[in-house]
mmCIF file of C-alpha atoms in Angstrom:
data_model
loop_
_atom_site.group_PDB
_atom_site.id
_atom_site.type_symbol
_atom_site.label_atom_id
_atom_site.label_comp_id
_atom_site.label_asym_id
_atom_site.label_seq_id
_atom_site.Cartn_x
_atom_site.Cartn_y
_atom_site.Cartn_z
ATOM 1 C CA MET A 159 85.353 82.122 93.253
ATOM 2 C CA ARG A 160 82.871 82.192 96.070
ATOM 3 C CA ALA A 161 80.732 85.283 96.025
ATOM 4 C CA LEU A 162 78.755 86.435 98.987
ATOM 5 C CA GLN A 163 76.596 89.281 97.730
ATOM 6 C CA ALA A 164 75.516 91.415 100.623
ATOM 7 C CA SER A 165 73.749 93.894 98.400
ATOM 8 C CA THR A 166 73.688 95.280 94.905
ATOM 9 C CA SER A 167 76.985 96.517 93.594
ATOM 10 C CA TYR A 168 77.578 99.204 91.045
ATOM 11 C CA SER A 169 79.791 97.157 88.756
ATOM 12 C CA ALA A 170 76.914 95.559 86.860
ATOM 13 C CA GLY A 171 75.587 98.868 85.656
ATOM 14 C CA LEU A 172 78.864 100.617 85.286
ATOM 15 C CA GLY A 173 80.294 100.891 81.849
ATOM 16 C CA ILE A 174 83.994 101.272 82.251
ATOM 17 C CA SER A 175 84.748 103.731 79.504
ATOM 18 C CA SER A 176 88.374 102.927 79.002
ATOM 19 C CA VAL A 177 90.911 100.266 79.874
ATOM 20 C CA ALA A 178 93.780 102.320 78.549
ATOM 21 C CA ALA A 179 96.916 102.865 80.582
ATOM 22 C CA PRO A 180 96.300 104.990 83.652
ATOM 23 C CA PRO A 181 96.769 108.713 83.089
ATOM 24 C CA SER A 182 99.991 110.397 84.126
ATOM 25 C CA ARG A 183 99.208 111.691 87.567
ATOM 26 C CA PRO A 184 99.328 115.454 87.908
ATOM 27 C CA ARG A 185 101.610 115.357 90.945
ATOM 28 C CA ARG A 186 104.960 113.701 91.576
ATOM 29 C CA ARG A 187 105.475 111.982 94.865
ATOM 30 C CA LEU A 188 109.006 112.177 96.221
ATOM 31 C CA GLY A 189 110.132 110.550 99.439
ATOM 32 C CA ALA A 190 107.879 111.793 102.204
ATOM 33 C CA VAL A 191 104.509 112.396 100.599
ATOM 34 C CA ALA A 192 102.905 115.759 101.143
ATOM 35 C CA LYS A 193 99.158 115.501 100.866
ATOM 36 C CA VAL A 194 97.706 117.693 98.129
ATOM 37 C CA GLU A 195 95.194 120.067 99.649
ATOM 38 C CA PRO A 196 92.306 121.370 97.575
ATOM 39 C CA THR A 197 91.898 125.138 97.173
ATOM 40 C CA GLU A 198 89.683 127.094 99.565
ATOM 41 C CA LYS A 199 87.523 128.179 96.683
ATOM 42 C CA SER A 200 86.782 124.613 95.576
ATOM 43 C CA ILE A 201 86.092 123.502 99.128
ATOM 44 C CA GLU A 202 83.614 126.358 99.525
ATOM 45 C CA ILE A 203 81.915 125.515 96.252
ATOM 46 C CA MET A 204 81.583 121.842 97.148
ATOM 47 C CA ARG A 205 80.445 122.714 100.649
ATOM 48 C CA LYS A 206 77.621 124.845 99.300
ATOM 49 C CA PHE A 207 76.751 122.238 96.710
ATOM 50 C CA SER A 208 76.581 119.526 99.405
ATOM 51 C CA GLU A 209 74.268 121.596 101.606
ATOM 52 C CA GLN A 210 72.040 122.484 98.695
ATOM 53 C CA TYR A 211 71.857 118.949 97.353
ATOM 54 C CA ALA A 212 71.181 117.468 100.788
ATOM 55 C CA ARG A 213 68.197 119.811 101.167
ATOM 56 C CA LYS A 214 66.979 119.069 97.678
ATOM 57 C CA SER A 215 67.250 115.279 98.035
ATOM 58 C CA ASP A 216 65.975 115.097 101.639
ATOM 59 C CA THR A 217 69.180 113.492 102.787
ATOM 60 C CA TYR A 218 71.364 114.313 105.765
ATOM 61 C CA PHE A 219 75.025 114.455 106.595
ATOM 62 C CA CYS A 220 76.781 111.785 108.581
ATOM 63 C CA VAL A 221 76.615 111.927 112.366
ATOM 64 C CA ASP A 222 80.424 112.081 112.182
ATOM 65 C CA LYS A 223 81.102 115.359 110.374
ATOM 66 C CA GLY A 224 84.679 114.232 109.762
ATOM 67 C CA VAL A 225 83.388 111.854 107.108
ATOM 68 C CA THR A 226 81.402 114.648 105.447
ATOM 69 C CA SER A 227 84.398 116.986 105.550
ATOM 70 C CA VAL A 228 86.787 114.463 104.054
ATOM 71 C CA VAL A 229 84.436 113.700 101.176
ATOM 72 C CA ILE A 230 83.834 117.402 100.484
ATOM 73 C CA LYS A 231 87.584 117.916 100.359
ATOM 74 C CA GLY A 232 87.924 114.923 98.062
ATOM 75 C CA LEU A 233 85.329 116.358 95.692
ATOM 76 C CA ALA A 234 87.106 119.721 95.811
ATOM 77 C CA GLU A 235 90.443 118.107 95.049
ATOM 78 C CA HIS A 236 89.046 116.316 92.011
ATOM 79 C CA ARG A 237 87.384 119.535 90.905
ATOM 80 C CA ASP A 238 90.789 121.217 91.042
ATOM 81 C CA THR A 239 92.716 118.485 89.260
ATOM 82 C CA LEU A 240 90.127 117.110 86.838
ATOM 83 C CA GLY A 241 87.689 119.969 86.414
ATOM 84 C CA ALA A 242 84.805 117.883 87.765
ATOM 85 C CA PRO A 243 83.917 116.610 91.272
ATOM 86 C CA LEU A 244 84.587 112.937 90.637
ATOM 87 C CA CYS A 245 83.568 110.638 93.472
ATOM 88 C CA PRO A 246 86.564 110.321 95.838
ATOM 89 C CA CYS A 247 85.441 106.941 97.152
ATOM 90 C CA ARG A 248 86.299 104.937 94.084
ATOM 91 C CA HIS A 249 89.378 103.792 92.246
ATOM 92 C CA TYR A 250 89.444 104.478 88.518
ATOM 93 C CA ASP A 251 91.460 103.143 85.601
ATOM 94 C CA ASP A 252 91.410 106.572 83.981
ATOM 95 C CA LYS A 253 90.257 109.465 86.145
ATOM 96 C CA ALA A 254 90.198 112.032 83.353
ATOM 97 C CA ALA A 255 88.044 109.815 81.154
ATOM 98 C CA GLU A 256 85.678 109.072 84.013
ATOM 99 C CA ALA A 257 85.333 112.769 84.816
ATOM 100 C CA GLN A 258 84.437 113.405 81.209
ATOM 101 C CA GLN A 259 82.045 110.492 81.001
ATOM 102 C CA GLY A 260 80.178 111.754 84.038
ATOM 103 C CA PHE A 261 78.692 108.645 85.661
ATOM 104 C CA TRP A 262 80.679 109.165 88.852
ATOM 105 C CA ASN A 263 80.612 112.953 88.927
ATOM 106 C CA CYS A 264 78.906 114.071 92.108
ATOM 107 C CA PRO A 265 75.943 113.718 92.346
ATOM 108 C CA CYS A 266 76.629 110.351 90.733
ATOM 109 C CA VAL A 267 74.015 108.326 88.882
ATOM 110 C CA PRO A 268 73.338 105.883 91.768
ATOM 111 C CA MET A 269 72.691 108.897 94.018
ATOM 112 C CA ARG A 270 70.462 110.638 91.536
ATOM 113 C CA GLU A 271 68.487 107.501 90.746
ATOM 114 C CA ARG A 272 68.391 105.634 94.061
ATOM 115 C CA LYS A 273 69.771 108.008 96.680
ATOM 116 C CA GLU A 274 72.707 105.631 97.169
ATOM 117 C CA CYS A 275 75.816 107.511 98.263
ATOM 118 C CA HIS A 276 78.541 105.079 99.243
ATOM 119 C CA CYS A 277 80.730 108.014 100.276
ATOM 120 C CA MET A 278 78.322 108.545 103.152
ATOM 121 C CA LEU A 279 77.983 112.195 102.141
ATOM 122 C CA PHE A 280 74.227 112.119 101.543
ATOM 123 C CA LEU A 281 72.456 109.722 103.855
ATOM 124 C CA THR A 282 68.788 108.803 103.871
ATOM 125 C CA PRO A 283 66.962 109.087 107.209
ATOM 126 C CA ASP A 284 66.828 105.305 107.651
ATOM 127 C CA ASN A 285 70.621 104.941 107.625
ATOM 128 C CA ASP A 286 72.352 104.047 110.922
ATOM 129 C CA PHE A 287 74.959 106.766 110.408
ATOM 130 C CA THR A 288 72.530 109.580 109.522
ATOM 131 C CA GLY A 289 72.800 112.743 111.592
ATOM 132 C CA GLN A 290 70.259 115.534 111.979
ATOM 133 C CA GLU A 291 71.917 118.203 109.914
ATOM 134 C CA GLN A 292 71.942 119.324 106.326
ATOM 135 C CA ALA A 293 74.531 122.013 106.890
ATOM 136 C CA ILE A 294 78.258 122.142 107.520
ATOM 137 C CA THR A 295 80.463 125.185 108.002
ATOM 138 C CA MET A 296 83.957 125.825 106.679
ATOM 139 C CA GLU A 297 85.130 125.929 110.260
ATOM 140 C CA GLU A 298 83.811 122.426 110.870
ATOM 141 C CA ILE A 299 85.522 121.203 107.722
ATOM 142 C CA ARG A 300 88.811 122.760 108.801
ATOM 143 C CA GLU A 301 88.602 121.429 112.346
ATOM 144 C CA THR A 302 87.660 117.885 111.473
ATOM 145 C CA THR A 303 90.363 117.561 108.809
ATOM 146 C CA ALA A 304 93.061 119.477 110.679
ATOM 147 C CA ASN A 305 95.012 116.449 111.811
ATOM 148 C CA MET A 306 94.862 114.547 108.544
ATOM 149 C CA MET B 277 75.010 101.512 102.323
ATOM 150 C CA GLN B 278 76.267 99.205 99.610
ATOM 151 C CA THR B 279 78.518 96.309 100.547
ATOM 152 C CA SER B 280 79.519 93.328 98.463
ATOM 153 C CA ILE B 281 81.562 90.320 99.501
ATOM 154 C CA ILE B 282 83.417 88.265 96.930
ATOM 155 C CA SER B 283 85.888 85.482 97.521
ATOM 156 C CA PHE B 284 88.407 83.906 95.215
ATOM 157 C CA GLY B 285 91.478 81.696 95.302
ATOM 158 C CA ALA B 286 94.828 83.248 96.133
ATOM 159 C CA PRO B 287 98.277 81.996 97.238
ATOM 160 C CA SER B 288 99.285 82.413 100.859
ATOM 161 C CA PRO B 289 102.164 84.335 102.454
ATOM 162 C CA PRO B 290 104.572 85.007 105.472
ATOM 163 C CA GLN B 291 105.111 86.931 108.560
ATOM 164 C CA PRO B 292 107.437 89.864 108.317
ATOM 165 C CA PRO B 293 110.382 89.760 110.702
ATOM 166 C CA ASN B 294 109.773 91.705 113.854
ATOM 167 C CA SER B 295 112.076 94.609 114.152
ATOM 168 C CA SER B 296 111.642 97.198 116.800
ATOM 169 C CA PRO B 297 114.277 99.884 116.592
ATOM 170 C CA CYS B 298 115.673 100.907 119.947
ATOM 171 C CA SER B 299 116.412 104.566 120.180
ATOM 172 C CA LEU B 300 118.876 105.764 122.739
ATOM 173 C CA LYS B 301 118.057 109.089 124.248
ATOM 174 C CA THR B 302 120.256 110.908 126.673
ATOM 175 C CA ARG B 303 118.835 113.735 128.681
ATOM 176 C CA GLN B 304 121.103 116.292 130.229
ATOM 177 C CA PRO B 305 120.704 119.980 131.018
ATOM 178 C CA ASN B 306 121.866 122.107 128.138
ATOM 179 C CA THR B 307 122.648 125.455 129.719
ATOM 180 C CA LEU B 308 123.717 127.014 126.423
ATOM 181 C CA PHE B 309 120.197 127.153 125.059
ATOM 182 C CA PHE B 310 117.896 127.143 128.042
ATOM 183 C CA THR B 311 117.378 129.643 130.770
ATOM 184 C CA SER B 312 116.312 128.192 134.046
ATOM 185 C CA THR B 313 112.601 128.624 134.372
ATOM 186 C CA SER B 314 110.229 126.284 136.081
ATOM 187 C CA ASN B 315 108.572 125.317 132.823
ATOM 188 C CA ASN B 316 111.669 124.506 130.875
ATOM 189 C CA ARG B 317 112.679 120.945 130.497
ATOM 190 C CA ALA B 318 116.188 120.907 129.239
ATOM 191 C CA SER B 319 116.851 118.002 126.994
ATOM 192 C CA THR B 320 119.195 116.958 124.314
ATOM 193 C CA LEU B 321 118.503 113.986 122.159
ATOM 194 C CA SER B 322 121.732 113.292 120.404
ATOM 195 C CA THR B 323 124.457 111.052 121.717
ATOM 196 C CA GLN B 324 126.527 111.574 118.619
ATOM 197 C CA THR B 325 128.645 114.443 119.951
ATOM 198 C CA LEU B 326 129.255 112.796 123.323
ATOM 199 C CA SER B 327 132.267 110.626 123.741
ATOM 200 C CA ARG B 328 131.807 109.304 127.204
ATOM 201 C CA LYS B 329 131.488 105.870 128.628
ATOM 202 C CA LEU B 330 127.989 104.960 129.715
ATOM 203 C CA ILE B 331 127.890 103.393 133.144
ATOM 204 C CA CYS B 332 124.586 101.712 132.475
ATOM 205 C CA LYS B 333 122.561 101.292 129.323
ATOM 206 C CA PRO B 334 119.853 103.980 129.026
ATOM 207 C CA PRO B 335 116.211 102.861 128.693
ATOM 208 C CA ALA B 336 115.535 101.772 125.141
ATOM 209 C CA GLY B 337 111.894 102.801 125.017
ATOM 210 C CA LYS B 338 110.972 99.403 123.628
ATOM 211 C CA TYR B 339 107.768 99.273 125.625
ATOM 212 C CA LEU B 340 106.335 102.239 123.782
ATOM 213 C CA SER B 341 103.816 101.144 121.189
ATOM 214 C CA ASP B 342 103.557 102.645 117.712
ATOM 215 C CA ASP B 343 100.906 105.225 117.044
ATOM 216 C CA TYR B 344 99.083 103.076 114.522
ATOM 217 C CA LEU B 345 99.052 99.299 114.363
ATOM 218 C CA VAL B 346 97.845 99.104 110.756
ATOM 219 C CA LYS B 347 100.839 99.950 108.604
ATOM 220 C CA LYS B 348 100.789 101.342 105.117
ATOM 221 C CA LEU B 349 102.751 99.144 102.729
ATOM 222 C CA SER B 350 103.873 99.439 99.141
ATOM 223 C CA ALA B 351 102.673 97.118 96.396
ATOM 224 C CA LYS B 352 106.011 95.297 96.405
ATOM 225 C CA GLU B 353 105.877 94.696 100.147
ATOM 226 C CA ILE B 354 102.321 93.398 99.906
ATOM 227 C CA GLN B 355 103.223 91.044 97.092
ATOM 228 C CA GLU B 356 106.117 89.649 99.092
ATOM 229 C CA LEU B 357 103.823 89.215 102.063
ATOM 230 C CA VAL B 358 101.226 87.371 100.012
ATOM 231 C CA LYS B 359 103.766 85.139 98.246
ATOM 232 C CA GLY B 360 105.667 84.206 101.389
ATOM 233 C CA GLU B 361 104.644 81.914 104.209
ATOM 234 C CA ARG B 362 102.236 82.901 106.913
ATOM 235 C CA ASN B 363 100.268 81.240 109.665
ATOM 236 C CA VAL B 364 97.780 84.048 110.301
ATOM 237 C CA PRO B 365 95.127 85.628 108.071
ATOM 238 C CA LEU B 366 96.125 88.745 106.165
ATOM 239 C CA ILE B 367 93.771 91.708 105.731
ATOM 240 C CA ILE B 368 94.625 94.283 103.079
ATOM 241 C CA ASP B 369 92.748 97.586 103.232
ATOM 242 C CA PHE B 370 92.651 99.557 99.987
ATOM 243 C CA TYR B 371 91.838 103.187 100.734
ATOM 244 C CA ALA B 372 92.174 106.719 99.402
ATOM 245 C CA THR B 373 93.107 109.923 101.174
ATOM 246 C CA TRP B 374 89.810 111.722 100.675
ATOM 247 C CA CYS B 375 87.462 108.759 101.006
ATOM 248 C CA GLY B 376 85.225 109.343 104.048
ATOM 249 C CA PRO B 377 84.157 105.758 104.810
ATOM 250 C CA CYS B 378 87.831 104.732 104.585
ATOM 251 C CA ILE B 379 88.459 106.808 107.721
ATOM 252 C CA LEU B 380 85.762 104.905 109.614
ATOM 253 C CA MET B 381 87.095 101.636 108.270
ATOM 254 C CA ALA B 382 90.604 102.543 109.410
ATOM 255 C CA GLN B 383 89.322 103.108 112.940
ATOM 256 C CA GLU B 384 87.594 99.735 112.918
ATOM 257 C CA LEU B 385 90.727 98.033 111.635
ATOM 258 C CA GLU B 386 92.821 99.625 114.378
ATOM 259 C CA MET B 387 90.404 98.178 116.936
ATOM 260 C CA LEU B 388 90.563 94.824 115.219
ATOM 261 C CA ALA B 389 94.359 94.946 115.250
ATOM 262 C CA VAL B 390 94.301 95.504 118.999
ATOM 263 C CA GLU B 391 91.842 92.642 119.499
ATOM 264 C CA TYR B 392 93.596 90.119 117.311
ATOM 265 C CA GLU B 393 97.177 91.216 118.065
ATOM 266 C CA ASN B 394 99.415 88.593 116.466
ATOM 267 C CA ASN B 395 96.530 86.411 115.292
ATOM 268 C CA ALA B 396 95.912 88.490 112.198
ATOM 269 C CA MET B 397 98.048 90.716 110.028
ATOM 270 C CA ILE B 398 96.384 93.967 108.923
ATOM 271 C CA VAL B 399 97.960 96.295 106.389
ATOM 272 C CA LYS B 400 96.760 99.105 104.152
ATOM 273 C CA VAL B 401 97.468 100.337 100.637
ATOM 274 C CA ASP B 402 96.929 103.877 99.375
ATOM 275 C CA THR B 403 95.261 103.415 95.987
ATOM 276 C CA ASP B 404 96.491 106.819 94.797
ATOM 277 C CA ASP B 405 100.089 105.770 95.464
ATOM 278 C CA GLU B 406 99.772 102.221 94.196
ATOM 279 C CA TYR B 407 97.699 102.864 91.132
ATOM 280 C CA GLU B 408 98.747 99.894 89.029
ATOM 281 C CA PHE B 409 98.557 97.432 91.897
ATOM 282 C CA SER B 410 95.038 98.605 92.764
ATOM 283 C CA ARG B 411 94.035 98.283 89.143
ATOM 284 C CA ASP B 412 95.456 94.763 88.971
ATOM 285 C CA MET B 413 93.539 93.833 92.123
ATOM 286 C CA GLN B 414 90.385 95.206 90.453
ATOM 287 C CA VAL B 415 89.679 97.642 93.225
ATOM 288 C CA ARG B 416 86.659 99.783 92.412
ATOM 289 C CA GLY B 417 84.631 101.005 95.388
ATOM 290 C CA LEU B 418 86.532 102.203 98.417
ATOM 291 C CA PRO B 419 87.252 100.978 100.991
ATOM 292 C CA THR B 420 87.932 97.476 99.676
ATOM 293 C CA LEU B 421 89.193 94.759 101.995
ATOM 294 C CA TYR B 422 90.894 91.537 100.990
ATOM 295 C CA PHE B 423 90.929 88.721 103.535
ATOM 296 C CA ILE B 424 93.631 86.220 102.577
ATOM 297 C CA SER B 425 93.809 82.960 104.480
ATOM 298 C CA PRO B 426 97.137 81.356 105.459
ATOM 299 C CA ASP B 427 95.690 78.148 103.974
ATOM 300 C CA PRO B 428 96.428 78.278 100.230
ATOM 301 C CA LYS B 429 93.459 76.050 99.498
ATOM 302 C CA LYS B 430 90.967 78.537 100.857
ATOM 303 C CA ASP B 431 89.539 81.281 98.719
ATOM 304 C CA ALA B 432 90.378 84.864 99.519
ATOM 305 C CA ILE B 433 87.402 87.052 100.421
ATOM 306 C CA ARG B 434 86.880 90.575 99.179
ATOM 307 C CA THR B 435 84.478 93.147 100.599
ATOM 308 C CA GLU B 436 83.592 96.530 99.201
ATOM 309 C CA GLY B 437 82.310 99.422 101.254
ATOM 310 C CA LEU B 438 82.194 100.033 104.976
ATOM 311 C CA ILE B 439 81.389 96.812 106.824
ATOM 312 C CA PRO B 440 80.629 96.328 110.530
ATOM 313 C CA ILE B 441 83.495 95.150 112.707
ATOM 314 C CA GLN B 442 81.482 92.085 113.671
ATOM 315 C CA MET B 443 81.400 90.989 110.052
ATOM 316 C CA MET B 444 85.192 91.220 109.942
ATOM 317 C CA ARG B 445 85.439 89.148 113.116
ATOM 318 C CA ASP B 446 83.102 86.543 111.629
ATOM 319 C CA ILE B 447 85.167 86.301 108.464
ATOM 320 C CA LEU B 448 88.411 85.976 110.411
ATOM 321 C CA ASP B 449 87.007 83.409 112.825
ATOM 322 C CA ASN B 450 84.939 81.308 110.447
ATOM 323 C CA GLU B 451 86.197 81.745 106.907
ATOM 324 C CA MET B 452 89.962 81.865 107.333
#
């Protein structure tokens, strides 16, 4: 295997808590898949959390608010289904176990320790994709995810 | 932004048969349902109820392109693609519905698909739908891309995270 390491990866520090069979997914998918939308309440909670944490960590939202909106919705969806805002930009062997373990619950450990958010939700000022804002409205979230 | 590139050996695959469905549409005024206003365009789409001989074949619409060039495939379809024969590189994009960088990656891949046309095959897999397949492919961070060469002797390359389109071009041009 030829490895070209562009930068540090999380896998070295990540302790995968379980290699058990994947959990039974909470929703059945039949034929044409209807996307599961998070509740308004969870979206609002994660929106407020994102604004607050961006201010606290001196990070900014992406210049493309669509990215921010999608991630906030992903966090809200995991909050609804798992009880914790598990990072939506990862694939897990066992989501429930990971949510309980906490490493990837937003704000995840890499974010808390090194301000590394691979979801592009919280971006440091030196990032190419960083915008100027630390706020996002529900209206913006609705508009930018309307056609998804 | 974290990105890692890993390559490993993998078997090589085929090109799916091209099939472009031709849809026949017949337009005729349907006075039963439409009043005549300047804005109304009367149209019916079904030829099923008509039993008349067509003098000439209606336009097939085969010059209309699909909305998206990068198609979502199932695990089974991907496996058949990888196992079969191919003469172009294959890019597999593992994504999730609510992953923000995956949206940006999808846009880049659409542009790449336009640039490379038939010189590369680009497909995507929803990791929430294909849970077991994603687990078997050891997908962790999203988006994850697999670049699989048509040459079975060459290692496959895997990248994690959003990567610039130029990096994808370099991999396709130099590593495949």
